[in-house]
XYZ file of C-alpha atoms in Angstrom:
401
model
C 0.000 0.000 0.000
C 1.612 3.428 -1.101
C 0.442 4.911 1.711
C 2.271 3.412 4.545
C 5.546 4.569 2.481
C 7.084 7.510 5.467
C 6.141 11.017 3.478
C 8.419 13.609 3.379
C 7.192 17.065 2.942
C 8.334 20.291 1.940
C 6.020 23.867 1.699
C 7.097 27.288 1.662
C 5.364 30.285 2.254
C 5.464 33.658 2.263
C 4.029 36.152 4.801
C 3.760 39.773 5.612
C 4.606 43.207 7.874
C 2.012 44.805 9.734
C 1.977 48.187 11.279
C 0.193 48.853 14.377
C -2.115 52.533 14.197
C -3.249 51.635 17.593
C -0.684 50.363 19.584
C 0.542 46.936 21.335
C 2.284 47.367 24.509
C 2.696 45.393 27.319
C 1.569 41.752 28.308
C -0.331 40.870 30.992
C 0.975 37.291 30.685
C 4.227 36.648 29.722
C 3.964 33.320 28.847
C 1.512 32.943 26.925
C 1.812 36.518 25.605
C -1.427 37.964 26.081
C -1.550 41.657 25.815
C -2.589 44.414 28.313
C -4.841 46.129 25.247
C -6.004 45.230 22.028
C -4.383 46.855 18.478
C -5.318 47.071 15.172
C -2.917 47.031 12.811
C -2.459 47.620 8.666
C -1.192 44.911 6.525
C 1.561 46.116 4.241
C 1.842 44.229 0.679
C 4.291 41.429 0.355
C 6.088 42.717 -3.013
C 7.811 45.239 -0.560
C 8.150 43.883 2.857
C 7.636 39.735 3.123
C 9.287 37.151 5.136
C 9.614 33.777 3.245
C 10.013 30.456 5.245
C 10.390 26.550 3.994
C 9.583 24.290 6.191
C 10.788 20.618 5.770
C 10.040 17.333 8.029
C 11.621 13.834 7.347
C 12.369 10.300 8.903
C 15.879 10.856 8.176
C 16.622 14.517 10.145
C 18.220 14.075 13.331
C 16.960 16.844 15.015
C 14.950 19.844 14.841
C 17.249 22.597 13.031
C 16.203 26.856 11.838
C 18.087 29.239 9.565
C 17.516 32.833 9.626
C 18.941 34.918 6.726
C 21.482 31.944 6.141
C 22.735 31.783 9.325
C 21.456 28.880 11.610
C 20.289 29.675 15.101
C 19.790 28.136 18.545
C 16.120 26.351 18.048
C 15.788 26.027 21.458
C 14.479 29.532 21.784
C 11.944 29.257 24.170
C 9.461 31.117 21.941
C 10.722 29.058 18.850
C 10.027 25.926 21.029
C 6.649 27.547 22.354
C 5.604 27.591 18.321
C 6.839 24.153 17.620
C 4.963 22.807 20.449
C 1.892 24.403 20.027
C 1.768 23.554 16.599
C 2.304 20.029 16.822
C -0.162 19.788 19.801
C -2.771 20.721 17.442
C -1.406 17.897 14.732
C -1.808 15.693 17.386
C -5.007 16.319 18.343
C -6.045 16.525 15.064
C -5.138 13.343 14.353
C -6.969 12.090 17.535
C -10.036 13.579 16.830
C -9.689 11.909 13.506
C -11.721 14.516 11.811
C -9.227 15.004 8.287
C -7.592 11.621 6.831
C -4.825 10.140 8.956
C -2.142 11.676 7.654
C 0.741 9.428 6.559
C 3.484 11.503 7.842
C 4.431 10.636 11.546
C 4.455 13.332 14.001
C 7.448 12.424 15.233
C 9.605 13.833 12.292
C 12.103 16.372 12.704
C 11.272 19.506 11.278
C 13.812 21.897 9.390
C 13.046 25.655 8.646
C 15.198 28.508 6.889
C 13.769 31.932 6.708
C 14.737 35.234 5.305
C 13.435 38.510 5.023
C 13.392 41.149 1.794
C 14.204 43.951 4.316
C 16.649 44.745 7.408
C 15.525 42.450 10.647
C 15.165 43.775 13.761
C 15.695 47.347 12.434
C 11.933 48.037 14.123
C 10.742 47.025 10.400
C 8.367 44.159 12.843
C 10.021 41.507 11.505
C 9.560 38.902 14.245
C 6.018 40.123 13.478
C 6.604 38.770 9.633
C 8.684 36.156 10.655
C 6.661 34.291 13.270
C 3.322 34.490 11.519
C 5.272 32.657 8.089
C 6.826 30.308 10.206
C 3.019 29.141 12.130
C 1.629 29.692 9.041
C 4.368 27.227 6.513
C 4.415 24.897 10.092
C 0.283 24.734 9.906
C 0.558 23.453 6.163
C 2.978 20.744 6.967
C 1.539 19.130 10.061
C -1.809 19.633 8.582
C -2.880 22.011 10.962
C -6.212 24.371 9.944
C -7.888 27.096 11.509
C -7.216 29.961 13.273
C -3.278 29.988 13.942
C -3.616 33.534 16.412
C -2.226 31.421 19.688
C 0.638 29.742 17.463
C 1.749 33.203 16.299
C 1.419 35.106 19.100
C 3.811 32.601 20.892
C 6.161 33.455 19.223
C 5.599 37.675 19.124
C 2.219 38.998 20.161
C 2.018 41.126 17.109
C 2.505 38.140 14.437
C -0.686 36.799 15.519
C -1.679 40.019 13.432
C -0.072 39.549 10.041
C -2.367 36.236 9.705
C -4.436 38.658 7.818
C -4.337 40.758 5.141
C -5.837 43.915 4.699
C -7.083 46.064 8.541
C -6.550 43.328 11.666
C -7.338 43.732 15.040
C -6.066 41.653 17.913
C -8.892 41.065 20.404
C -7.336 41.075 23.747
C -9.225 38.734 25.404
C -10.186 38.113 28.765
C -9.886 34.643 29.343
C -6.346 33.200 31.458
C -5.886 30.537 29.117
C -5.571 33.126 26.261
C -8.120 31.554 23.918
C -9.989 34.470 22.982
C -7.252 36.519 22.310
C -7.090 36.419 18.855
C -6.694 38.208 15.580
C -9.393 39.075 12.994
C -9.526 40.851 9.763
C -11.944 43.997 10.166
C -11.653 44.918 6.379
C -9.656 43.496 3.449
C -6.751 44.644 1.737
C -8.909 45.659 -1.328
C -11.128 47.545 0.810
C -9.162 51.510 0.978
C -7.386 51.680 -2.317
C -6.228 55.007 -2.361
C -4.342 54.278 1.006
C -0.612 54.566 0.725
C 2.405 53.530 3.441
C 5.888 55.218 2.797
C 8.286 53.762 5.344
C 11.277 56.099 5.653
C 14.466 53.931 7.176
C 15.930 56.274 9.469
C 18.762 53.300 10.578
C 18.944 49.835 9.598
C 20.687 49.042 12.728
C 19.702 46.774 15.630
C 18.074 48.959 18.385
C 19.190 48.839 21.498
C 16.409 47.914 23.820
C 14.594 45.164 22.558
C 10.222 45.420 22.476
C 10.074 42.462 24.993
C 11.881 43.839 27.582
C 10.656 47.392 26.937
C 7.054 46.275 27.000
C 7.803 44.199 30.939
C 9.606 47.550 32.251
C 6.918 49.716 31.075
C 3.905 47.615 33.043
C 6.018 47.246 35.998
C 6.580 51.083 35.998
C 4.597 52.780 34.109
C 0.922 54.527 35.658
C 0.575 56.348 32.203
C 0.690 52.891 30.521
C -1.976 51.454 32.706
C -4.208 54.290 32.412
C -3.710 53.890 28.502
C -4.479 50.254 28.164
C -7.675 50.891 30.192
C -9.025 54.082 29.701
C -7.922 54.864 26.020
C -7.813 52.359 23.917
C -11.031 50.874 24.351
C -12.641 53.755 22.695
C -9.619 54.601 20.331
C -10.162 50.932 19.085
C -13.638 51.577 17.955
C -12.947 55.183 16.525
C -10.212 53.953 14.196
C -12.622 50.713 13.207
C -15.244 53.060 12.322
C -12.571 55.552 10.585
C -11.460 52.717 8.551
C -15.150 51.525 7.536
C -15.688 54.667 6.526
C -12.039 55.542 4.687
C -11.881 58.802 6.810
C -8.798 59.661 6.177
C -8.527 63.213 8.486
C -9.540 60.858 11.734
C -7.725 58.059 10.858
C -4.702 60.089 9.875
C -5.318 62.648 13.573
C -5.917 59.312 15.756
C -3.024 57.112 14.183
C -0.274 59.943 14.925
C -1.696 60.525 18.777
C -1.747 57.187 19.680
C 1.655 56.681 18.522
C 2.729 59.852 20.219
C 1.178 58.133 23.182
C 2.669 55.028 23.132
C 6.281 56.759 23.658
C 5.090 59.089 25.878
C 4.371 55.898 27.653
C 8.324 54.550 26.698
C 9.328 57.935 28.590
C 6.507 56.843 31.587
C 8.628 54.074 32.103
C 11.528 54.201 34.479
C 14.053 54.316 33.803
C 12.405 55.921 30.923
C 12.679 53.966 27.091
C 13.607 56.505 24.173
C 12.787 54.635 20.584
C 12.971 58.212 18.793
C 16.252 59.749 17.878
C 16.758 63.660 16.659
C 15.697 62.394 13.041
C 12.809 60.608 13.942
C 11.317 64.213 15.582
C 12.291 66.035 12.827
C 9.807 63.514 10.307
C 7.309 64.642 12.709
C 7.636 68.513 12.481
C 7.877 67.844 9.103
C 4.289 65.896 9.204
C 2.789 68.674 10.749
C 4.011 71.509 8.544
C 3.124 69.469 5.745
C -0.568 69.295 7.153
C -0.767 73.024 8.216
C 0.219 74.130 4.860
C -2.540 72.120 3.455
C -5.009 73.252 5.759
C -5.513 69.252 6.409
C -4.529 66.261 7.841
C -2.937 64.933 4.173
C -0.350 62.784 6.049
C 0.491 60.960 9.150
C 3.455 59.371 10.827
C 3.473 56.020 13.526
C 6.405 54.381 15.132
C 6.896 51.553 16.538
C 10.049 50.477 19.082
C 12.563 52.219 16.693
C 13.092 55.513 14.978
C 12.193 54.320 11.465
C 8.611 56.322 10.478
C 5.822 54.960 8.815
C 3.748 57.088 7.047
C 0.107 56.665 5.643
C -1.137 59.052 3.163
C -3.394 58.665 0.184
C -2.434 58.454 -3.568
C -3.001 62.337 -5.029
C -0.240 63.117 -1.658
C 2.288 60.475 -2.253
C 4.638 62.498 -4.788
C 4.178 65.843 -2.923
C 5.317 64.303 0.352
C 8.418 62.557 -0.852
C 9.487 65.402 -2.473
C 8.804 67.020 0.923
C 11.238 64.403 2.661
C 13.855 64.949 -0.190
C 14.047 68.619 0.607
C 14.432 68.293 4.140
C 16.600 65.038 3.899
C 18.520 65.039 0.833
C 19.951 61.845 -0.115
C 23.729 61.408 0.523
C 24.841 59.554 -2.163
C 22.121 57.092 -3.166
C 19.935 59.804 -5.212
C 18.805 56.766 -7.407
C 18.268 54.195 -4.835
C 16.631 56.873 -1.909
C 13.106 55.390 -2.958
C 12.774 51.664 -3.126
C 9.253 49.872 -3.970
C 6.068 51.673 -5.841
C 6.965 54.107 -8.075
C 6.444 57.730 -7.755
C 6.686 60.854 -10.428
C 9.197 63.174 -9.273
C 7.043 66.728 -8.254
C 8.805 69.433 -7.095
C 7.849 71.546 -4.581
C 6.374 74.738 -4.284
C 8.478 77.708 -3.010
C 5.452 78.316 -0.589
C 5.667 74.654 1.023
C 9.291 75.224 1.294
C 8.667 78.270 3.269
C 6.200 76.144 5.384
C 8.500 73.922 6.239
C 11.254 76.034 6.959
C 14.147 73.028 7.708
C 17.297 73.347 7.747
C 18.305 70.134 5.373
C 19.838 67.327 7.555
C 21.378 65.289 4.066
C 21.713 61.814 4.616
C 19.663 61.409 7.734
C 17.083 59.361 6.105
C 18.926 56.184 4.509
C 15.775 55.694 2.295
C 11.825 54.806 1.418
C 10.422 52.259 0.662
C 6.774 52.905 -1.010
C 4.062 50.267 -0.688
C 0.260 49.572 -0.275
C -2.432 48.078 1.957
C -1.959 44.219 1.124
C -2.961 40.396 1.275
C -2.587 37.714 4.191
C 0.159 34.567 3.840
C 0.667 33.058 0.829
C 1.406 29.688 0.014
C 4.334 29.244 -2.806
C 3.612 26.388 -4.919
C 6.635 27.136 -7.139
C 9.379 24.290 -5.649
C 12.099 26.913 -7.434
C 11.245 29.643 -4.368
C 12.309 26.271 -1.817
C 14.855 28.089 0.643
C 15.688 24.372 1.636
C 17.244 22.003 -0.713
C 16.129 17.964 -1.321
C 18.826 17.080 1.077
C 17.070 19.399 3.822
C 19.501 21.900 3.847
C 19.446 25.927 2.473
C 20.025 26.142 -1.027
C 23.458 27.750 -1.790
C 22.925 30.535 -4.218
C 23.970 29.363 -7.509
């Protein structure tokens, strides 16, 4: 019978960024990595910003084994392990429940993973975001695993529950101890706000210096500002931005997406001893936002960050090419004129001697290393293309020819 043959299986997949509007920060469980508040965050399209992850199991590995960018790594990070488990406790009771056919694979099979990332990791681009929602997602397809993959995710980082989806996501945060109810969901698809636009302007590439996870435990264990955030604010902030989404209100959206990131430092400097993700170039994008805006009259564009100085700004289509040039004025690129903007394309504009005057910035050249131009996009993908493997037939990553 052909199906007691041992299977071996390969898939790869392919998964994306998201950027919070409303803000994640602080667990009240650090195990299981259940947060304080809930979020809602904005997909970002996969041709620009996508971790891609192959996951391999066969009765001839040894033991499990992950590559990041090339490089293997210790897999007995406890929130690596925490995914691995998780995952194949739901394989198992799968199996047990013997809803599905019995799979012919045996759970006991090592499993080997290599993962890389189009864009700088852990340059506060939320790439363990990425990263741990590709590798429950490509882990989910090989053990057979279906439904909702939140609590695999979010083992690994709380926000990767949140690039499940494409499109708008909020993460419910639950009130249950076992964390079952805190879980993702898509509140509108990608398609749904085409005119939206996300420039991300790479202030440093560099590794920050105080990781989110032990920001996020200093901050509840000193921070009043925090706790008067998670339960006063963003209940109601959470259902202003759904309905500003809905409704593609740009002005609100844009208003409520730059105060609650403003907030959510303010909450960094709460902390003691205090947290400081922004550096001198990071303020200086947000001057710029509001000049921009008071020019215009309007709220045309609006800046979030996360736990790093890199902006990410949402504006709509007719603003795009007026705003870059904006940033190009006030941050000339060094050397890279050609290379400064990376992703969509945008028509060179040039600016108006009035906006100039609005602005009224001294250039700082070479302070922003570049942007990278993108769009609202899709959930995880599943490559069915055996080229895009990251892993080769003998279970190890594919030298580059």
């Amino acid at each position: 019978m052909a199906s007691e043959k041992p299977q071996d299986l390969v898939v790869t997949c392919t998964a994306p960024v998201n950027i919070a509007v409303i803000k994640y920060w602080g667990k009240r469980d650090e195990a299981l990595i259940l947060p304080i508040n809930s979020s809602l965050s904005v997909t970002l399209h996969q041709d620009q910003l996508k971790t891609i992850t192959t996951a391999a199991i066969s009765k001839d590995f040894t033991e499990d084994r992950i590559w990041l960018n090339g490089q293997e790594e210790d897999v007995g990070q406890p929130r690596l392990q925490a995914c691995l488990r998780e995952i194949r406790r739901l394989a198992r009771k799968r199996r047990s429940t013997g809803d599905g056919d019995a799979l012919p694979l045996s759970l006991s099979y090592k499993v080997h993973v290599a993962s890389e990332n189009n864009f700088p990791t852990a340059a506060g681009l939320a790439s363990s975001a990425a990263g741990y929602a590709c590798l429950a997602y490509t882990l989910a397809r090989v053990y057979g695993v279906e439904g909702d993959l939140s609590e695999v995710a979010r083992r690994g980082s709380g926000s990767a529950c949140r690039s499940l989806y494409g499109g708008f996501v909020e993460w419910q945060m639950g009130e249950q101890a076992d964390g079952k109810d805190s879980i993702a969901r898509q509140i509108a698809p990608e398609w749904h706000w085409p005119q939206l636009r996300v420039l991300i302007l790479v202030v440093s590439a560099e590794k920050k210096q105080m990781g989110s996870t032990a920001g996020m435990q200093t901050s509840v264990e000193t921070s009043t500002l925090l706790k008067f955030r998670a339960e006063s604010i963003v209940p109601e902030r959470m259902k202003e931005m759904t309905r500003c989404i809905q409704e593609r209100d740009f002005q609100t959206f844009a208003q409520l997406t730059m105060k609650d990131s403003n907030q959510f430092h303010a909450t960094c400097l709460d902390t003691f001893p205090p947290i400081s993700y922004l550096n001198d170039t990071s303020r200086r994008i947000i001057q710029l936002v509001h000049r921009f805006n008071t020019h215009h009259g309007q709220t045309k564009v609006a800046y979030t960050f996360d736990a790093g100085p890199n902006a990410v700004i949402f504006t709509l289509d007719d603003t795009v090419a007026e705003f870059v040039a904006a940033v190009r004025h006030s941050f000339p690129p060094a050397t890279n004129g050609d290379k400064f903007l990376k992703g969509l394309p945008v028509t060179p504009v040039l600016l108006s001697s009035e906006l100039k005057a609005a602005l009224a910035m001294e250039p700082s050249p070479g302070a922003v290393q570049y942007i990278i131009a993108t769009q609202v996009g899709p959930g995880p993908q599943v490559l069915d293309n055996a080229h895009a493997h990251l892993l080769g037939p003998d279970g190890l990553p594919q030298q580059d020819p």
